[in-house]
Each structure stands twice: as structure tokens, then as C-alpha cells.
Coordinates of C-alpha atoms and ligand atoms in Angstrom, one line a residue:
Chain A
M230 CA 27.0 186.3 -202.4
T231 CA 24.1 186.5 -204.3
E232 CA 23.7 189.4 -206.5
R233 CA 20.8 190.4 -204.5
L234 CA 22.7 190.7 -201.3
W235 CA 25.6 192.5 -203.1
Q236 CA 22.9 195.3 -204.4
I237 CA 21.3 195.5 -200.6
L238 CA 24.8 195.7 -199.3
V239 CA 25.8 198.4 -201.6
E240 CA 22.8 200.1 -201.4
S241 CA 22.7 200.1 -197.6
F242 CA 26.1 201.3 -197.1
P243 CA 25.4 205.1 -197.3
K244 CA 22.1 205.0 -195.5
I245 CA 24.4 203.7 -192.8
L246 CA 26.9 205.6 -192.8
L247 CA 25.3 209.0 -193.5
P248 CA 23.7 208.9 -190.0
G249 CA 26.8 207.7 -188.9
L250 CA 28.2 211.0 -189.8
K251 CA 25.1 213.0 -188.9
M252 CA 24.1 211.6 -185.6
T253 CA 27.1 208.9 -184.2
L254 CA 29.8 211.4 -185.3
P255 CA 28.6 214.7 -183.8
L256 CA 27.3 213.0 -180.7
T257 CA 31.1 211.1 -179.8
V258 CA 32.7 214.8 -180.5
I259 CA 30.2 216.9 -178.6
A260 CA 29.4 214.7 -175.8
F261 CA 33.4 213.6 -175.4
A262 CA 34.3 217.7 -175.3
I263 CA 31.8 218.3 -172.7
A264 CA 32.6 215.2 -170.6
M265 CA 36.7 216.7 -171.2
V266 CA 35.5 219.8 -169.5
I267 CA 33.4 218.1 -166.7
A268 CA 36.6 215.6 -166.5
I269 CA 39.3 218.4 -165.7
V270 CA 37.1 220.6 -163.3
V271 CA 36.2 217.5 -161.6
A272 CA 39.3 216.4 -161.2
L273 CA 41.2 219.6 -160.3
I274 CA 38.3 220.0 -157.7
Q275 CA 39.2 216.4 -156.3
F276 CA 43.5 216.9 -156.7
A277 CA 42.9 220.4 -154.9
H278 CA 40.6 218.9 -152.0
V279 CA 38.4 221.3 -152.0
K280 CA 35.7 221.0 -149.3
I281 CA 32.0 219.5 -150.3
L282 CA 32.9 220.4 -153.9
S283 CA 35.0 217.5 -153.7
Q284 CA 32.7 215.2 -151.6
F285 CA 30.4 216.1 -154.1
C286 CA 32.5 215.0 -157.3
R287 CA 33.1 212.2 -155.4
F288 CA 29.4 211.0 -155.3
Y289 CA 28.7 211.6 -158.9
I290 CA 31.6 209.4 -159.7
W291 CA 30.4 206.8 -157.5
V292 CA 26.9 207.2 -158.8
I293 CA 27.6 206.9 -162.2
R294 CA 30.5 204.4 -162.5
G295 CA 27.8 202.2 -160.2
T296 CA 24.9 202.3 -162.9
P297 CA 24.7 200.9 -166.4
L298 CA 24.8 203.4 -169.3
L299 CA 21.8 202.2 -170.6
V300 CA 20.1 202.5 -167.1
Q301 CA 21.0 206.2 -167.1
L302 CA 20.0 206.9 -170.7
F303 CA 16.3 205.4 -169.8
V304 CA 16.3 207.8 -166.6
V305 CA 16.9 210.8 -168.3
F306 CA 15.3 210.4 -171.9
Y307 CA 11.9 208.2 -170.7
G308 CA 12.3 209.1 -166.6
L309 CA 12.7 212.9 -166.4
P310 CA 9.5 214.0 -168.5
K311 CA 7.9 212.5 -165.5
A312 CA 9.0 215.2 -163.5
G313 CA 8.5 217.8 -166.1
L314 CA 12.0 217.8 -167.9
I315 CA 11.2 216.9 -171.7
L316 CA 14.3 216.5 -173.7
D317 CA 15.0 215.9 -177.5
A318 CA 16.6 212.1 -177.5
F319 CA 19.7 213.7 -179.4
V320 CA 20.2 216.5 -176.2
A321 CA 19.2 213.3 -173.7
A322 CA 22.2 211.4 -175.4
I323 CA 24.9 214.4 -175.4
V324 CA 24.0 215.0 -171.4
V325 CA 23.8 211.1 -170.3
F326 CA 27.3 210.2 -173.1
S327 CA 29.0 213.6 -171.3
I328 CA 28.0 212.8 -167.8
N329 CA 29.3 209.5 -167.7
E330 CA 32.3 209.6 -169.6
G331 CA 33.2 212.5 -167.5
A332 CA 32.8 210.7 -164.4
Y333 CA 35.7 207.8 -166.1
C334 CA 37.5 210.7 -167.6
A335 CA 37.8 212.5 -164.0
E336 CA 39.2 209.4 -162.2
T337 CA 41.8 209.4 -165.2
I338 CA 42.8 212.9 -165.2
R339 CA 42.8 212.8 -161.1
G340 CA 45.7 210.2 -161.1
A341 CA 47.2 211.5 -164.1
L342 CA 47.4 214.8 -162.1
E343 CA 48.5 212.7 -158.8
G344 CA 51.3 211.5 -160.6
V345 CA 52.9 215.0 -161.3
P346 CA 56.2 215.6 -159.0
S347 CA 54.8 217.9 -155.8
G348 CA 58.5 219.2 -156.6
Q349 CA 57.0 221.3 -159.4
I350 CA 54.0 222.4 -157.7
E351 CA 56.2 223.7 -154.8
A352 CA 59.2 225.2 -157.4
G353 CA 55.9 227.2 -158.8
Y354 CA 55.3 228.7 -155.7
C355 CA 59.5 229.4 -155.4
V356 CA 59.2 231.7 -159.0
G357 CA 56.1 233.2 -157.4
M358 CA 53.5 231.6 -159.5
S359 CA 50.0 231.4 -158.0
Y360 CA 48.5 227.8 -157.3
T361 CA 46.0 228.5 -160.4
Q362 CA 48.9 229.9 -162.6
I363 CA 50.9 226.2 -161.4
M364 CA 47.7 224.1 -162.3
W365 CA 47.3 225.2 -165.6
R366 CA 50.0 225.8 -167.1
I367 CA 52.4 223.2 -165.2
V368 CA 50.4 220.2 -163.5
L369 CA 47.4 219.9 -165.8
P370 CA 49.3 219.5 -169.2
Q371 CA 51.8 217.6 -168.0
A372 CA 48.8 215.1 -166.3
L373 CA 46.8 215.4 -169.5
R374 CA 49.8 214.2 -171.6
T375 CA 50.3 211.2 -169.4
A376 CA 46.2 210.7 -169.8
F377 CA 46.3 210.9 -173.1
P378 CA 46.2 207.4 -174.1
S379 CA 44.0 206.3 -172.0
L380 CA 41.3 209.5 -172.9
A381 CA 41.8 208.2 -176.7
N382 CA 40.5 204.9 -175.5
G383 CA 37.5 206.2 -173.3
L384 CA 37.0 208.1 -177.0
I385 CA 37.2 204.9 -179.1
S386 CA 34.7 203.4 -176.6
M387 CA 32.1 206.1 -176.9
V388 CA 31.7 205.5 -180.4
K389 CA 30.7 202.2 -180.2
D390 CA 28.8 203.0 -177.1
T391 CA 26.4 205.6 -178.7
S392 CA 25.0 202.6 -180.5
L393 CA 22.9 202.1 -177.3
A394 CA 21.0 205.7 -178.0
M395 CA 18.9 203.9 -179.9
N396 CA 17.2 202.4 -177.6
I397 CA 16.3 206.0 -176.8
T398 CA 14.9 206.7 -180.1
V399 CA 18.0 208.2 -181.8
A400 CA 18.3 207.7 -185.1
E401 CA 22.0 206.5 -185.6
M402 CA 23.7 204.0 -187.0
F403 CA 22.4 201.2 -185.5
M404 CA 18.9 201.8 -185.6
A405 CA 19.4 202.8 -189.6
T406 CA 20.7 199.1 -190.0
Q407 CA 17.5 197.7 -188.1
R408 CA 15.2 199.5 -190.3
I409 CA 17.1 198.8 -193.5
N410 CA 17.3 194.8 -191.7
A411 CA 13.3 194.8 -191.0
R412 CA 13.0 195.4 -194.9
Y413 CA 15.2 192.8 -196.3
Y414 CA 15.7 190.5 -193.6
E415 CA 19.8 190.0 -194.2
P416 CA 20.7 190.2 -190.5
L417 CA 24.1 188.6 -191.0
A418 CA 25.1 190.5 -193.8
L419 CA 23.6 193.3 -192.8
Y420 CA 25.1 193.5 -189.1
I421 CA 28.3 192.8 -190.2
E422 CA 28.3 195.7 -192.5
L423 CA 27.4 198.2 -189.6
A424 CA 30.5 196.2 -187.9
L425 CA 32.7 197.0 -190.3
I426 CA 31.7 200.8 -190.4
Y427 CA 32.2 201.1 -186.7
L428 CA 35.8 199.5 -187.3
L429 CA 36.3 202.3 -189.6
F430 CA 35.9 204.8 -187.3
S431 CA 37.8 202.9 -184.5
T432 CA 40.2 202.4 -186.8
V433 CA 40.7 206.2 -188.1
L434 CA 40.3 207.2 -184.3
T435 CA 43.1 205.1 -183.2
W436 CA 45.3 206.3 -186.5
L437 CA 44.7 209.5 -185.0
Q438 CA 45.6 208.2 -181.1
R439 CA 48.7 207.4 -182.5
L440 CA 49.4 210.8 -184.4
G441 CA 48.5 212.8 -181.5
E442 CA 50.9 210.4 -178.8
K443 CA 53.7 211.1 -181.5
K444 CA 53.2 214.8 -181.8
L445 CA 53.4 214.8 -177.4
A446 CA 56.3 212.8 -177.5
S447 CA 58.7 215.0 -179.4
Y448 CA 57.2 217.5 -176.9
G449 CA 60.3 216.1 -174.7
G450 CA 59.1 213.2 -173.4
K451 CA 61.3 210.7 -172.3
E452 CA 61.4 209.0 -175.4
A453 CA 62.8 212.6 -177.4
R454 CA 65.6 212.1 -175.4
H455 CA 66.7 209.1 -177.4
A456 CA 65.6 211.1 -180.1
Chain B
M17 CA 68.4 241.3 -144.5
L18 CA 66.7 237.8 -142.6
K19 CA 66.0 237.2 -139.7
V20 CA 64.5 234.1 -138.2
E21 CA 63.7 233.8 -134.6
H22 CA 62.9 231.1 -132.0
L23 CA 61.5 229.1 -135.3
R24 CA 59.4 225.9 -134.4
K25 CA 58.7 223.1 -136.1
N26 CA 56.8 219.7 -135.5
F27 CA 55.8 216.6 -137.3
G28 CA 53.4 214.9 -135.3
N29 CA 55.2 214.5 -131.8
L30 CA 58.4 215.0 -133.3
E31 CA 60.0 218.1 -132.7
I32 CA 62.5 219.0 -135.8
L33 CA 63.3 222.3 -135.4
R34 CA 63.5 224.0 -131.3
D35 CA 64.1 227.4 -131.1
V36 CA 66.3 228.2 -134.0
S37 CA 67.5 232.0 -134.7
L38 CA 69.3 232.6 -137.9
E39 CA 70.2 236.4 -139.1
V40 CA 71.9 236.8 -142.6
H41 CA 72.8 240.2 -144.1
R42 CA 72.8 241.7 -147.5
G43 CA 75.7 239.9 -149.3
D44 CA 76.5 237.0 -146.8
V45 CA 76.8 233.8 -148.3
T46 CA 75.6 231.1 -144.8
A47 CA 76.2 227.6 -145.0
I48 CA 74.1 225.2 -142.9
I49 CA 76.0 222.1 -142.3
G50 CA 75.2 219.4 -140.1
P51 CA 74.4 215.8 -139.6
S52 CA 71.4 214.1 -141.7
G53 CA 68.5 214.5 -140.3
G54 CA 69.3 217.3 -138.6
G55 CA 66.1 219.8 -140.0
K56 CA 68.2 221.8 -142.2
T57 CA 65.9 221.0 -145.3
T58 CA 62.9 221.8 -142.9
L59 CA 64.5 225.0 -141.8
L60 CA 64.7 226.1 -145.5
R61 CA 61.2 224.9 -146.2
C62 CA 59.9 227.1 -143.0
I63 CA 61.5 230.1 -144.2
N64 CA 59.9 229.8 -147.8
F65 CA 56.9 228.6 -146.3
L66 CA 56.4 225.3 -147.9
E67 CA 56.0 223.6 -144.3
K68 CA 54.0 225.7 -142.0
A69 CA 56.1 226.7 -138.5
D70 CA 54.8 226.0 -135.6
G71 CA 56.1 229.0 -134.3
G72 CA 59.0 231.8 -134.6
T73 CA 59.2 235.2 -136.3
L74 CA 60.8 236.0 -139.6
T75 CA 62.0 239.1 -140.8
F76 CA 62.1 240.2 -144.2
G77 CA 64.1 243.3 -145.6
E78 CA 62.1 245.7 -143.0
E79 CA 58.9 243.7 -142.0
T80 CA 58.7 241.1 -139.8
F81 CA 55.7 238.2 -139.7
D82 CA 54.6 235.6 -137.4
L83 CA 55.5 232.5 -139.2
Q84 CA 52.5 231.1 -138.0
T85 CA 50.0 233.5 -138.8
I86 CA 51.6 235.3 -141.7
H87 CA 49.0 236.1 -144.5
R88 CA 48.7 234.2 -148.1
K89 CA 49.6 237.6 -149.4
D90 CA 52.5 238.4 -147.7
I91 CA 53.8 235.1 -148.5
A92 CA 53.2 235.6 -152.2
R93 CA 54.9 238.8 -151.5
I94 CA 58.2 237.6 -150.1
R95 CA 58.3 234.7 -152.6
L96 CA 58.7 237.2 -155.7
R97 CA 61.5 238.5 -153.4
T98 CA 63.7 235.0 -152.9
G99 CA 64.9 232.2 -154.8
F100 CA 64.8 228.5 -154.2
V101 CA 67.2 225.7 -155.4
F102 CA 65.9 222.3 -154.6
Q103 CA 68.1 218.9 -154.4
S104 CA 66.1 217.7 -156.6
F105 CA 65.9 220.6 -159.1
N106 CA 62.3 220.4 -159.6
L107 CA 62.4 221.9 -163.4
F108 CA 59.1 221.9 -164.8
A109 CA 59.2 218.8 -167.5
N110 CA 56.6 220.0 -169.3
K111 CA 58.8 223.1 -170.3
T112 CA 62.1 223.9 -172.5
A113 CA 65.0 225.2 -170.3
L114 CA 64.5 228.7 -171.5
Q115 CA 60.6 228.6 -170.4
N116 CA 61.3 227.3 -167.3
V117 CA 63.4 230.2 -166.3
T118 CA 60.7 232.8 -168.4
E119 CA 57.8 231.3 -166.2
G120 CA 58.4 233.7 -162.9
L121 CA 59.0 236.6 -165.0
T122 CA 56.3 236.8 -167.6
V123 CA 53.7 234.8 -165.7
A124 CA 54.5 235.9 -161.5
R125 CA 55.8 239.0 -162.5
K126 CA 54.0 240.2 -165.7
M127 CA 57.3 241.2 -167.2
P128 CA 56.6 241.3 -171.6
K129 CA 57.1 238.9 -173.5
D130 CA 60.6 239.6 -175.2
Q131 CA 62.2 241.7 -172.0
A132 CA 61.7 238.3 -170.4
V133 CA 63.6 236.2 -172.5
D134 CA 66.2 238.4 -173.0
T135 CA 66.7 238.2 -168.8
A136 CA 66.1 234.8 -168.8
M137 CA 69.2 234.8 -171.7
N138 CA 71.3 236.7 -169.4
A139 CA 70.7 234.0 -166.7
L140 CA 71.3 230.8 -168.4
D141 CA 74.1 232.4 -169.9
R142 CA 75.8 233.1 -166.3
V143 CA 75.4 229.3 -165.8
G144 CA 76.8 228.5 -168.9
M145 CA 73.4 227.0 -170.4
K146 CA 72.3 229.6 -173.0
D147 CA 73.2 227.0 -175.7
R148 CA 70.5 224.4 -174.4
A149 CA 67.8 227.0 -173.9
S150 CA 65.6 224.9 -176.1
H151 CA 66.0 221.9 -174.4
Y152 CA 63.7 219.9 -172.2
P153 CA 64.7 218.7 -168.9
S154 CA 64.6 215.0 -169.8
Q155 CA 67.2 216.2 -172.4
L156 CA 69.7 217.4 -169.7
S157 CA 72.0 215.9 -167.4
G158 CA 71.5 216.3 -163.7
G159 CA 74.1 219.3 -163.5
Q160 CA 72.6 220.7 -166.6
Q161 CA 69.4 220.9 -164.8
Q162 CA 70.6 222.3 -161.7
R163 CA 72.3 224.7 -163.3
V164 CA 68.9 225.4 -165.4
A165 CA 67.0 225.6 -161.8
I166 CA 69.7 228.0 -160.6
A167 CA 69.1 230.4 -163.6
R168 CA 65.5 230.2 -162.9
A169 CA 66.0 231.2 -159.3
L170 CA 68.1 233.8 -160.6
A171 CA 66.4 235.4 -163.0
T172 CA 63.7 236.8 -161.1
S173 CA 66.2 239.5 -159.3
P174 CA 66.1 237.6 -155.8
E175 CA 67.3 239.7 -152.7
I176 CA 68.4 236.2 -151.4
I177 CA 68.3 232.9 -153.0
Y178 CA 68.1 229.4 -150.6
F179 CA 69.8 226.1 -151.4
D180 CA 69.0 222.7 -150.1
E181 CA 72.0 220.8 -150.6
P182 CA 71.8 221.7 -154.7
T183 CA 74.9 219.0 -155.0
S184 CA 73.7 215.8 -153.3
A185 CA 71.4 214.3 -156.2
L186 CA 74.7 214.6 -158.6
D187 CA 77.1 212.2 -160.0
P188 CA 80.5 213.2 -158.3
E189 CA 81.5 214.3 -161.7
L190 CA 79.0 216.7 -162.2
I191 CA 79.3 218.3 -158.8
G192 CA 81.8 220.6 -159.9
E193 CA 80.0 222.2 -162.4
V194 CA 77.4 223.2 -160.3
L195 CA 79.9 224.3 -157.3
S196 CA 81.8 226.7 -159.5
V197 CA 78.4 228.8 -161.0
M198 CA 77.7 228.8 -157.0
R199 CA 81.5 230.4 -156.5
D200 CA 80.3 232.5 -159.0
L201 CA 77.2 234.0 -157.7
A202 CA 79.0 234.1 -154.8
V203 CA 81.6 236.1 -155.8
S204 CA 79.2 238.4 -157.7
G205 CA 77.5 239.7 -153.9
M206 CA 74.7 237.5 -154.0
T207 CA 73.2 236.5 -151.0
M208 CA 73.0 233.2 -150.4
L209 CA 71.6 230.5 -147.3
V210 CA 73.1 227.2 -148.6
V211 CA 72.3 224.1 -147.0
T212 CA 75.0 221.6 -148.0
H213 CA 77.3 218.9 -147.2
E214 CA 80.1 220.2 -149.8
M215 CA 82.7 220.8 -146.8
H216 CA 85.1 222.9 -149.4
F217 CA 82.3 224.7 -150.6
A218 CA 81.0 225.9 -147.1
R219 CA 84.8 226.2 -145.7
D220 CA 86.0 228.5 -148.5
V221 CA 83.0 229.8 -150.3
S222 CA 80.9 231.2 -147.6
N223 CA 81.7 233.4 -145.2
H224 CA 79.4 232.2 -142.3
T225 CA 78.7 228.5 -141.5
V226 CA 75.9 227.3 -139.1
F227 CA 76.0 223.9 -137.8
M228 CA 73.2 222.3 -137.1
E229 CA 71.6 219.2 -135.3
N230 CA 68.5 217.7 -133.5
G231 CA 66.8 220.8 -134.9
Q232 CA 69.1 223.2 -133.3
I233 CA 71.9 225.4 -134.1
V234 CA 74.9 224.1 -132.1
E235 CA 77.2 226.5 -133.1
S236 CA 77.7 229.3 -136.0
G237 CA 80.1 231.7 -136.8
E238 CA 82.6 233.2 -139.6
S239 CA 83.3 229.9 -141.9
K240 CA 87.0 230.0 -141.5
A241 CA 87.0 230.4 -137.7
L242 CA 83.8 227.6 -137.3
F243 CA 86.7 225.3 -139.5
L244 CA 89.7 225.7 -137.7
Q245 CA 89.0 226.5 -134.3
P246 CA 85.4 225.1 -133.6
Q247 CA 84.1 225.8 -130.2
Q248 CA 81.7 223.4 -129.4
E249 CA 82.8 219.6 -128.9
R250 CA 79.6 218.2 -131.2
T251 CA 81.4 220.3 -134.2
R252 CA 84.8 219.2 -133.5
E253 CA 83.0 215.5 -133.7
F254 CA 81.2 216.3 -136.8
L255 CA 84.2 217.9 -138.7
R256 CA 86.6 215.1 -137.5
T257 CA 84.3 212.4 -138.5
L258 CA 84.1 214.2 -141.9
S259 CA 87.6 214.0 -142.5
A260 CA 88.2 210.8 -141.3
E261 CA 85.5 209.9 -143.9
R262 CA 87.7 211.2 -146.7
Ligands
ATP527 N1 57.0 215.8 -143.7 C1 57.6 214.9 -143.0 N2 56.6 214.4 -142.0 C2 57.1 213.9 -141.1 N3 58.5 214.2 -141.0 C3 59.7 214.8 -141.6 C4 58.9 215.2 -142.6 N4 60.2 216.1 -143.2 C5 61.2 215.8 -142.7 N5 61.2 215.3 -141.6 C6 61.6 214.6 -140.0 O1 62.2 215.6 -140.2 C7 63.4 215.4 -139.8 C8 64.8 216.3 -140.3 O2 64.7 216.0 -141.9 P1 65.1 217.4 -142.8 O3 65.3 216.7 -144.3 O4 65.3 218.8 -142.3 O5 67.0 217.3 -142.4 P2 68.0 217.7 -143.3 O6 69.1 217.8 -141.8 O7 67.8 218.2 -144.0 O8 68.5 216.2 -143.5 P3 69.3 215.5 -145.0 O9 70.8 216.3 -144.6 O10 69.3 214.0 -145.1 O11 68.7 216.0 -146.0 C9 63.9 213.9 -140.3 O12 64.2 213.3 -138.9 C10 62.6 213.6 -141.0 O13 62.7 212.6 -141.0
MG528 MG1 67.8 217.8 -146.2

């Protein structure tokens, strides 16, 4: 490796990492948090077979899962202004990523809700709890525990998918790298450097996922019995 | 204190319960016996509204309700006065034994936390599970889980506890511990309605026995009498096949 190339990589490292910390990370965290709220609400509505609302939820999931994320970004950022709704690029990204991820997580959580033995719901009724209390205190916690690994996978995918936000002018890591590359023209080295930074983010998240799973297991899961 | 009259229940075209009437007095221990598929579970589930009956009335305490049109609020109110023990325990998997018992107290009855813990510990003590209070269901044997389930029903001071074959899902060596807890409860004066295949329990512990078959009550009466001198031929046959099996 030449001295010049090394110099470029070292100099660009903070210039890529910084947008990562200022854009990619907040975008991921905020959008995923909102996605979880959407997902839980949608999953509960479907689980309870609430009339009309659950049909609406199915429609939402159908549309979101059936269309490309990039197209969704374009519709919201470039399309909605035509309808009079102008969103800041970062806000548009949050909106799209949370709505998109929410649809996928909703399906995961709904599946996990259905996996909780219905006898526990009946037992809840029999000790006098209401449906809401049973869902909130008994069923949802167990479902979230079951869904945890899939949800964590979703989060890790999302970190990488945020690179698409570049296409709607969000100055995240990918865009930062492109700009640096435009100046030095070292695409191989720079994009590998970018890839490594994404890898770093994912690794930290994977590590957090393991930690979380361990914590949940010691909470009386099947594993705990043999501990 | 509990009276069921003309209870009917269909699943699709199948008549599962046809005109079942039953009365339980305070302090009674009533056993419901009968061949598999006779509708015993369905009867208990209808009485506690886990299944919606297609007709009949329920008198609980002083009040009488139409089982088909009973209001949600009334259901909730009655459930606060009853306990239910399932064949498959149905403990809350994400709660410890203690939390399984306190849940109905703090959440459903708004009892202060420390009072609930005291009450729950007492109940767990009565079923011999006090030293396992902090265990999760997955860490307990079937017999222990069922005893916790009994404590959960017991802790709310119900006026009656329904048991649906509480020992049928247990390994033979674990049945005894659960039956002995139930016997203690019976002796202490708890009103109990027990679906069971344990004939010893029906004969020796319960004071009333109901024999049910094909969705109907064939015969009912004082346990000793029913076992010694069954009046109906079907009852005789049923009891005979049981003793032949043994
Ligand atoms: N949810 C249901 N849908 C359709 N049929 C049902 C349902 N639950 C029970 N049945 C039918 O109702 C009949 C009575 O069932 P039930 O479980 O009440 O009998 P049981 O007397 O408790 O039998 P066991 O001793 O085997 O527990 C059976 O023929 C069963 O197949
Ligand atoms: Mg049964």
C-alpha cells in the first residue's frame, strides 16, 4: 500500500465515521424505536382480530412488504412534495424506515403472540385479569422474548439499509464516502473502508444481541432449567 | 351457592351438553366423573365462561344469569369470586411461582404489593411450595406446577374452585402430592367442583359425585352411595370397567 493511499484512508476514517455517528446511528435508532411501536400496535390489533382495523393492518403490511424500500423513499421524499407535503430528508428517511421496518416486525411479533399458549390467556381470565392486562403482562412479554432474535436481525439489517437514504440526500456514511472518493478516486480502498465501518456497527449490534439473549434466557427460559 | 340449570352447548352440529343441571352448596366437594368425551371439561368451561353456552342459567350466590346473554361485566365480577385449576396447569411462563400467585391479587384486585406477597406466600405454603417461590414454571416439575396453580386459585379467597382433571397430565408418581393438597383443601371446607378420573378421590374425598356421559348427567348423589349402590345401569357398567382395568 502506498504512503498516499494510507494517508487518504486514515484521513477519511473520521470523515466517514462521523456521519455514521451523526446520521446512520440516530436514523437507525429512532426509526427502529418507532418501528417497534408500530409493530406492537399492529400485531396486537391483528392478534385481537379488531374489526376493520385489522384489515387495515393487513393492507399496510401487504403494501409495504410488496414494494421496494428505495421506491418508498422516493415516493415520500420526491413524491409527496407534489401533494404539498415537503419533508426534510432526514425526517423522510425516519418516516420511511420506521413504517417499512414496522411492517416486517409486526409479522414477527404477531407470529410470536400466536405462539404463546392460549391456556395462559384463559388462566389470566380465571384469576380476574382483563384482556388488556393479560396481553400486556403475560402474552406480549413472552412474545417479545421469542421474537427478540428476529427483531435484532431486523435492526442489524436496518443499519445497512440506511445507506439507501443517500438517494434522498441524507448525508450518511455512504454519501460521505462517495464525496471523498470523488476527490481522490480510490474506490476500492475507500469502499472497503466503508464496508469495514458498517461491519463494525453490525458487530457491536450482534454483540449486544448476544448479551440481550443471555439476559432473557436467565429470565427463566428453557435454558435456565439446565443452568 | 352455585346452580346450573338446563345448560346446553353445541360445537357446530354436535350436541356436547344437553340440558345439564347441577347444584353445589357451600362447603360441598363435588366430583364429576365419566368416560372421555362426555363433556365434563366443556361443562366446567361453560360455568366459568371460557366457553359460551347455547342456553341455560347460572345462579351464583344470590344472582341468576342467562348463560347466553350474560354481560361481560357480570362475567368479570363472578370470576373474581371463583378459581380455576386446569389440566395443563397454564402457569404464566414469564412469571415466578410467587408472581403467578400475586398477579391475580395486585393486578385484578388492586391489593397492595406487600399484602399480596404475604397472601401469596401463605397460599404457596399451604400447597408446600413456599421454598420454590422464586422459581419459574420451566424450573418446576408437573406436580409442583400444579400445586402453584392451586395456590394461584386459592390465594384470591374464591367461594368455589373448579378443577379440570388436575392430575391427568401428571406422571403417576406426582399425582399423590397434588391429590393430597386437594384433600387438605376439601377438609378445610373449600367448596370444590372437581372433574376427575381419580376414583379414590371421588369416592373418599368428595361428598357428592356426578356421573356424566354423552353430554348428560346420568346419575348424581352422595359419593359413598353412588359408588356402593349405583342406581343406573350405565353407572354400574362404568364403575365396573374401571375396577376391571385395575
Ligand atoms: N373446541 C371444540 N370444538 C369442537 N368440539 C369440541 C371442542 N371442545 C370439545 N369438543 C368435543 O366435545 C366433546 C366433549 O369434550 P370434553 O372435553 O368436554 O369431554 P371430557 O368429558 O372433558 O373428556 P375427557 O375426559 O377426555 O377430558 C368431545 O367430543 C370433544 O371432541
Ligand atoms: Mg376433559
